[in-house]
Amino acid sequence: MLSKTISLGINGIDAHLVEVEVDTVRGLPGFTIVGLPDSSVKEAKDRIRSAIENSGFLFPPKNYIVNLAPAEFKKQGSNFDLPIAIAILVHSGQTDIHTIPYPMVGELSLDGTLRAVQSTISMTLTLHKKKFDHFIVPYDNRYEANAIDNIKIYPAKSLNEVIKILTTNTKPFTDTRQETQKYFSIDFSTIAGQEGIKRAAEVATAGYHNFLMYGPPGSGKSMIAKAIQGILPKLTKNQAIETTIIHSNAGVLPINSGLITTPPFRSPHHTSSHISIVGGGRIASPGEISLSHNGILFLDELTEFQGFLLQTMRQPLEDGVITISRAAGTSVYPAKFMLVGACNPCRCGYIFDPEIECTCTNAMIRSYYSKISGPIIDRIDIEHYVPRIAYEKLTNNSGTEASATIRERITECRLIQLERFKNRNYSFNGQMDTEDVRKYCQLSIEDENFLINSSQKMRLSARSYFRILRVARTIADLDKKEDIKKNHILEALSYKNLPRNYEMFLS
Ligand SMILES: [Zn+2]
């Protein structure tokens, strides 16, 4: 008799229901899996046979056929081991179970123990959406699965424990674990003498604006970038679920962890491979730009990254997603990150330094500038020069604000934005579309003329004009003002201070 159970497969970032059917047909003993399994699923056969025998059951020598339906998407990974094994045991009448009531996933070891699988949280979410209310998962995935409300989770350590869950009245798992808020050890209070850049970082973070710091070596640009992590507010529940889904899908969620509640901070090196940053690979996996979703993507030495890579970042910077095309199909991953970049203003770094002389030739400056001004600069909302400051001054922390205080202001400012954009598919000023800019960034006629004239004088593009309005909105929100005033515009304009063309660089 045919035996059936429900499991789940992963396609891109989404989990899909998969019906696992087991039957035997005439013929010599065998084991065939159909329904578009890839090689990793086919490897399941030996694990399943060994796990069944080592759990005290028999693996009757018959000709098994396993069907994974629907056949339209490729089944990857080891998550079908458990449902196939259980269906075989039910089919061969070795348990008291006749129909299998709960969906399940899990990889089997040869001895019958269950190993964690990736993307359990996406699977739980799909089951919840499809009105299932029970789910059997490997023990090490229990917190992740239990992060979704209103579905009962049954963690199991082995094949035998799963049989026990299915045949006795087992209580569901009730403990939830949230990652405790871990902040990077650099506190803003330990960075003295950089008040301008700290304010710029606060505005950028409050409104989710892309942020570029440029300055000579040793000015503390990467230290400031790392300190920004400490002023990011905790993720909302929805953001935490989205972030955890991506990290679990990429296989970087530590075992036994629950929801990620701290915004991610990712800083890939400029020598990292294109796939590791953008995502992709034979079995598609999210890259750094998706792992930084709802957090920060920090590109130190921005000009050292390949031009092609920076070009690829245009789509996520505009749309908040990245589309990855492979032979097996197209996957779309979320990639709504705040870009924080740092670079030298010229090859040697000292072009604007009052004390150290720049050793670059005009040709070197021209070629370097084309790298900064290329694909990225139009998508940066806030640019800020970071001057070199004597080390003693940099670490003298008298009278400066602690990260926790700044974080409180940013959290309040973000609440205003979350309320403003509650019916949108974005949440922050930095992500506003032009229609919303027109609605929420209205200026008096006098201020509008002032901004238009200033933009022309500063040779800013039309795109930059809208970016300034978005930043001015955030500054007004930090100021708890409904209307954008001239002082907000002036501050926003001051964050467009990278010379707009190469000649201005030389003057
Ligand atoms: Zn130079």
PDB file of N, CA, C and O in Angstrom, residues 40-70:
ATOM      1  N   SER A  40      22.410  15.214  -4.472  1.00  0.00           N
ATOM      2  CA  SER A  40      22.450  15.188  -3.008  1.00  0.00           C
ATOM      3  C   SER A  40      21.247  14.420  -2.441  1.00  0.00           C
ATOM      4  O   SER A  40      21.338  13.803  -1.388  1.00  0.00           O
ATOM      5  N   VAL A  41      20.106  14.442  -3.138  1.00  0.00           N
ATOM      6  CA  VAL A  41      18.947  13.679  -2.665  1.00  0.00           C
ATOM      7  C   VAL A  41      19.152  12.196  -2.949  1.00  0.00           C
ATOM      8  O   VAL A  41      18.812  11.330  -2.140  1.00  0.00           O
ATOM      9  N   LYS A  42      19.756  11.904  -4.122  1.00  0.00           N
ATOM     10  CA  LYS A  42      19.961  10.486  -4.481  1.00  0.00           C
ATOM     11  C   LYS A  42      20.881   9.784  -3.481  1.00  0.00           C
ATOM     12  O   LYS A  42      20.750   8.585  -3.238  1.00  0.00           O
ATOM     13  N   GLU A  43      21.800  10.562  -2.881  1.00  0.00           N
ATOM     14  CA  GLU A  43      22.705   9.974  -1.889  1.00  0.00           C
ATOM     15  C   GLU A  43      21.959   9.495  -0.646  1.00  0.00           C
ATOM     16  O   GLU A  43      22.518   8.786   0.188  1.00  0.00           O
ATOM     17  N   ALA A  44      20.698   9.926  -0.515  1.00  0.00           N
ATOM     18  CA  ALA A  44      19.920   9.584   0.675  1.00  0.00           C
ATOM     19  C   ALA A  44      19.740   8.081   0.847  1.00  0.00           C
ATOM     20  O   ALA A  44      19.621   7.586   1.962  1.00  0.00           O
ATOM     21  N   LYS A  45      19.727   7.340  -0.271  1.00  0.00           N
ATOM     22  CA  LYS A  45      19.361   5.914  -0.223  1.00  0.00           C
ATOM     23  C   LYS A  45      20.178   5.127   0.804  1.00  0.00           C
ATOM     24  O   LYS A  45      19.625   4.410   1.632  1.00  0.00           O
ATOM     25  N   ASP A  46      21.486   5.280   0.746  1.00  0.00           N
ATOM     26  CA  ASP A  46      22.332   4.483   1.639  1.00  0.00           C
ATOM     27  C   ASP A  46      22.180   4.925   3.085  1.00  0.00           C
ATOM     28  O   ASP A  46      22.171   4.111   4.002  1.00  0.00           O
ATOM     29  N   ARG A  47      22.043   6.251   3.267  1.00  0.00           N
ATOM     30  CA  ARG A  47      21.850   6.745   4.650  1.00  0.00           C
ATOM     31  C   ARG A  47      20.568   6.178   5.233  1.00  0.00           C
ATOM     32  O   ARG A  47      20.522   5.763   6.381  1.00  0.00           O
ATOM     33  N   ILE A  48      19.490   6.198   4.440  1.00  0.00           N
ATOM     34  CA  ILE A  48      18.184   5.759   4.932  1.00  0.00           C
ATOM     35  C   ILE A  48      18.216   4.274   5.301  1.00  0.00           C
ATOM     36  O   ILE A  48      17.779   3.880   6.382  1.00  0.00           O
ATOM     37  N   ARG A  49      18.764   3.474   4.417  1.00  0.00           N
ATOM     38  CA  ARG A  49      18.828   2.030   4.679  1.00  0.00           C
ATOM     39  C   ARG A  49      19.586   1.755   5.981  1.00  0.00           C
ATOM     40  O   ARG A  49      19.116   1.052   6.862  1.00  0.00           O
ATOM     41  N   SER A  50      20.752   2.393   6.120  1.00  0.00           N
ATOM     42  CA  SER A  50      21.573   2.168   7.294  1.00  0.00           C
ATOM     43  C   SER A  50      20.895   2.706   8.564  1.00  0.00           C
ATOM     44  O   SER A  50      20.907   2.042   9.612  1.00  0.00           O
ATOM     45  N   ALA A  51      20.271   3.882   8.453  1.00  0.00           N
ATOM     46  CA  ALA A  51      19.612   4.473   9.629  1.00  0.00           C
ATOM     47  C   ALA A  51      18.457   3.594  10.102  1.00  0.00           C
ATOM     48  O   ALA A  51      18.260   3.396  11.306  1.00  0.00           O
ATOM     49  N   ILE A  52      17.700   3.038   9.156  1.00  0.00           N
ATOM     50  CA  ILE A  52      16.568   2.172   9.521  1.00  0.00           C
ATOM     51  C   ILE A  52      17.080   0.928  10.246  1.00  0.00           C
ATOM     52  O   ILE A  52      16.603   0.565  11.320  1.00  0.00           O
ATOM     53  N   GLU A  53      18.101   0.313   9.690  1.00  0.00           N
ATOM     54  CA  GLU A  53      18.617  -0.929  10.296  1.00  0.00           C
ATOM     55  C   GLU A  53      19.261  -0.648  11.653  1.00  0.00           C
ATOM     56  O   GLU A  53      19.088  -1.425  12.592  1.00  0.00           O
ATOM     57  N   ASN A  54      19.971   0.470  11.769  1.00  0.00           N
ATOM     58  CA  ASN A  54      20.626   0.784  13.045  1.00  0.00           C
ATOM     59  C   ASN A  54      19.660   1.326  14.095  1.00  0.00           C
ATOM     60  O   ASN A  54      20.060   1.564  15.237  1.00  0.00           O
ATOM     61  N   SER A  55      18.396   1.550  13.703  1.00  0.00           N
ATOM     62  CA  SER A  55      17.401   1.986  14.690  1.00  0.00           C
ATOM     63  C   SER A  55      16.564   0.804  15.163  1.00  0.00           C
ATOM     64  O   SER A  55      15.546   0.976  15.826  1.00  0.00           O
ATOM     65  N   GLY A  56      16.956  -0.417  14.771  1.00  0.00           N
ATOM     66  CA  GLY A  56      16.269  -1.623  15.243  1.00  0.00           C
ATOM     67  C   GLY A  56      15.136  -2.078  14.352  1.00  0.00           C
ATOM     68  O   GLY A  56      14.305  -2.897  14.773  1.00  0.00           O
ATOM     69  N   PHE A  57      15.068  -1.580  13.136  1.00  0.00           N
ATOM     70  CA  PHE A  57      14.023  -2.029  12.200  1.00  0.00           C
ATOM     71  C   PHE A  57      14.659  -2.820  11.065  1.00  0.00           C
ATOM     72  O   PHE A  57      15.880  -2.885  10.924  1.00  0.00           O
ATOM     73  N   LEU A  58      13.776  -3.387  10.253  1.00  0.00           N
ATOM     74  CA  LEU A  58      14.261  -4.109   9.074  1.00  0.00           C
ATOM     75  C   LEU A  58      14.089  -3.241   7.839  1.00  0.00           C
ATOM     76  O   LEU A  58      13.186  -2.415   7.774  1.00  0.00           O
ATOM     77  N   PHE A  59      14.955  -3.447   6.893  1.00  0.00           N
ATOM     78  CA  PHE A  59      14.782  -2.790   5.597  1.00  0.00           C
ATOM     79  C   PHE A  59      14.454  -3.911   4.613  1.00  0.00           C
ATOM     80  O   PHE A  59      15.345  -4.524   4.025  1.00  0.00           O
ATOM     81  N   PRO A  60      13.159  -4.248   4.475  1.00  0.00           N
ATOM     82  CA  PRO A  60      12.799  -5.428   3.673  1.00  0.00           C
ATOM     83  C   PRO A  60      13.319  -5.305   2.235  1.00  0.00           C
ATOM     84  O   PRO A  60      13.226  -4.234   1.637  1.00  0.00           O
ATOM     85  N   PRO A  61      13.903  -6.372   1.698  1.00  0.00           N
ATOM     86  CA  PRO A  61      14.483  -6.311   0.356  1.00  0.00           C
ATOM     87  C   PRO A  61      13.404  -6.282  -0.727  1.00  0.00           C
ATOM     88  O   PRO A  61      12.980  -7.333  -1.217  1.00  0.00           O
ATOM     89  N   LYS A  62      12.932  -5.125  -1.041  1.00  0.00           N
ATOM     90  CA  LYS A  62      11.896  -4.968  -2.066  1.00  0.00           C
ATOM     91  C   LYS A  62      12.343  -3.912  -3.062  1.00  0.00           C
ATOM     92  O   LYS A  62      13.359  -3.251  -2.859  1.00  0.00           O
ATOM     93  N   ASN A  63      11.537  -3.730  -4.089  1.00  0.00           N
ATOM     94  CA  ASN A  63      11.872  -2.719  -5.096  1.00  0.00           C
ATOM     95  C   ASN A  63      11.107  -1.429  -4.786  1.00  0.00           C
ATOM     96  O   ASN A  63       9.954  -1.261  -5.160  1.00  0.00           O
ATOM     97  N   TYR A  64      11.775  -0.508  -4.058  1.00  0.00           N
ATOM     98  CA  TYR A  64      11.115   0.727  -3.592  1.00  0.00           C
ATOM     99  C   TYR A  64      11.142   1.806  -4.657  1.00  0.00           C
ATOM    100  O   TYR A  64      12.141   1.981  -5.359  1.00  0.00           O
ATOM    101  N   ILE A  65      10.040   2.502  -4.714  1.00  0.00           N
ATOM    102  CA  ILE A  65      10.029   3.692  -5.564  1.00  0.00           C
ATOM    103  C   ILE A  65       9.530   4.867  -4.720  1.00  0.00           C
ATOM    104  O   ILE A  65       8.520   4.760  -4.025  1.00  0.00           O
ATOM    105  N   VAL A  66      10.310   5.926  -4.710  1.00  0.00           N
ATOM    106  CA  VAL A  66       9.967   7.111  -3.920  1.00  0.00           C
ATOM    107  C   VAL A  66       9.680   8.241  -4.895  1.00  0.00           C
ATOM    108  O   VAL A  66      10.489   8.527  -5.774  1.00  0.00           O
ATOM    109  N   ASN A  67       8.527   8.884  -4.725  1.00  0.00           N
ATOM    110  CA  ASN A  67       8.177  10.001  -5.604  1.00  0.00           C
ATOM    111  C   ASN A  67       8.111  11.290  -4.797  1.00  0.00           C
ATOM    112  O   ASN A  67       7.445  11.355  -3.760  1.00  0.00           O
ATOM    113  N   LEU A  68       8.822  12.309  -5.266  1.00  0.00           N
ATOM    114  CA  LEU A  68       8.774  13.624  -4.613  1.00  0.00           C
ATOM    115  C   LEU A  68       7.946  14.546  -5.503  1.00  0.00           C
ATOM    116  O   LEU A  68       8.369  14.880  -6.614  1.00  0.00           O
ATOM    117  N   ALA A  69       6.765  14.936  -5.033  1.00  0.00           N
ATOM    118  CA  ALA A  69       5.865  15.720  -5.889  1.00  0.00           C
ATOM    119  C   ALA A  69       5.631  17.107  -5.278  1.00  0.00           C
ATOM    120  O   ALA A  69       5.597  17.237  -4.057  1.00  0.00           O
ATOM    121  N   PRO A  70       5.454  18.165  -6.045  1.00  0.00           N
ATOM    122  CA  PRO A  70       5.440  18.186  -7.510  1.00  0.00           C
ATOM    123  C   PRO A  70       6.849  18.076  -8.091  1.00  0.00           C
ATOM    124  O   PRO A  70       7.820  18.442  -7.437  1.00  0.00           O
TER     125      PRO A  70
END
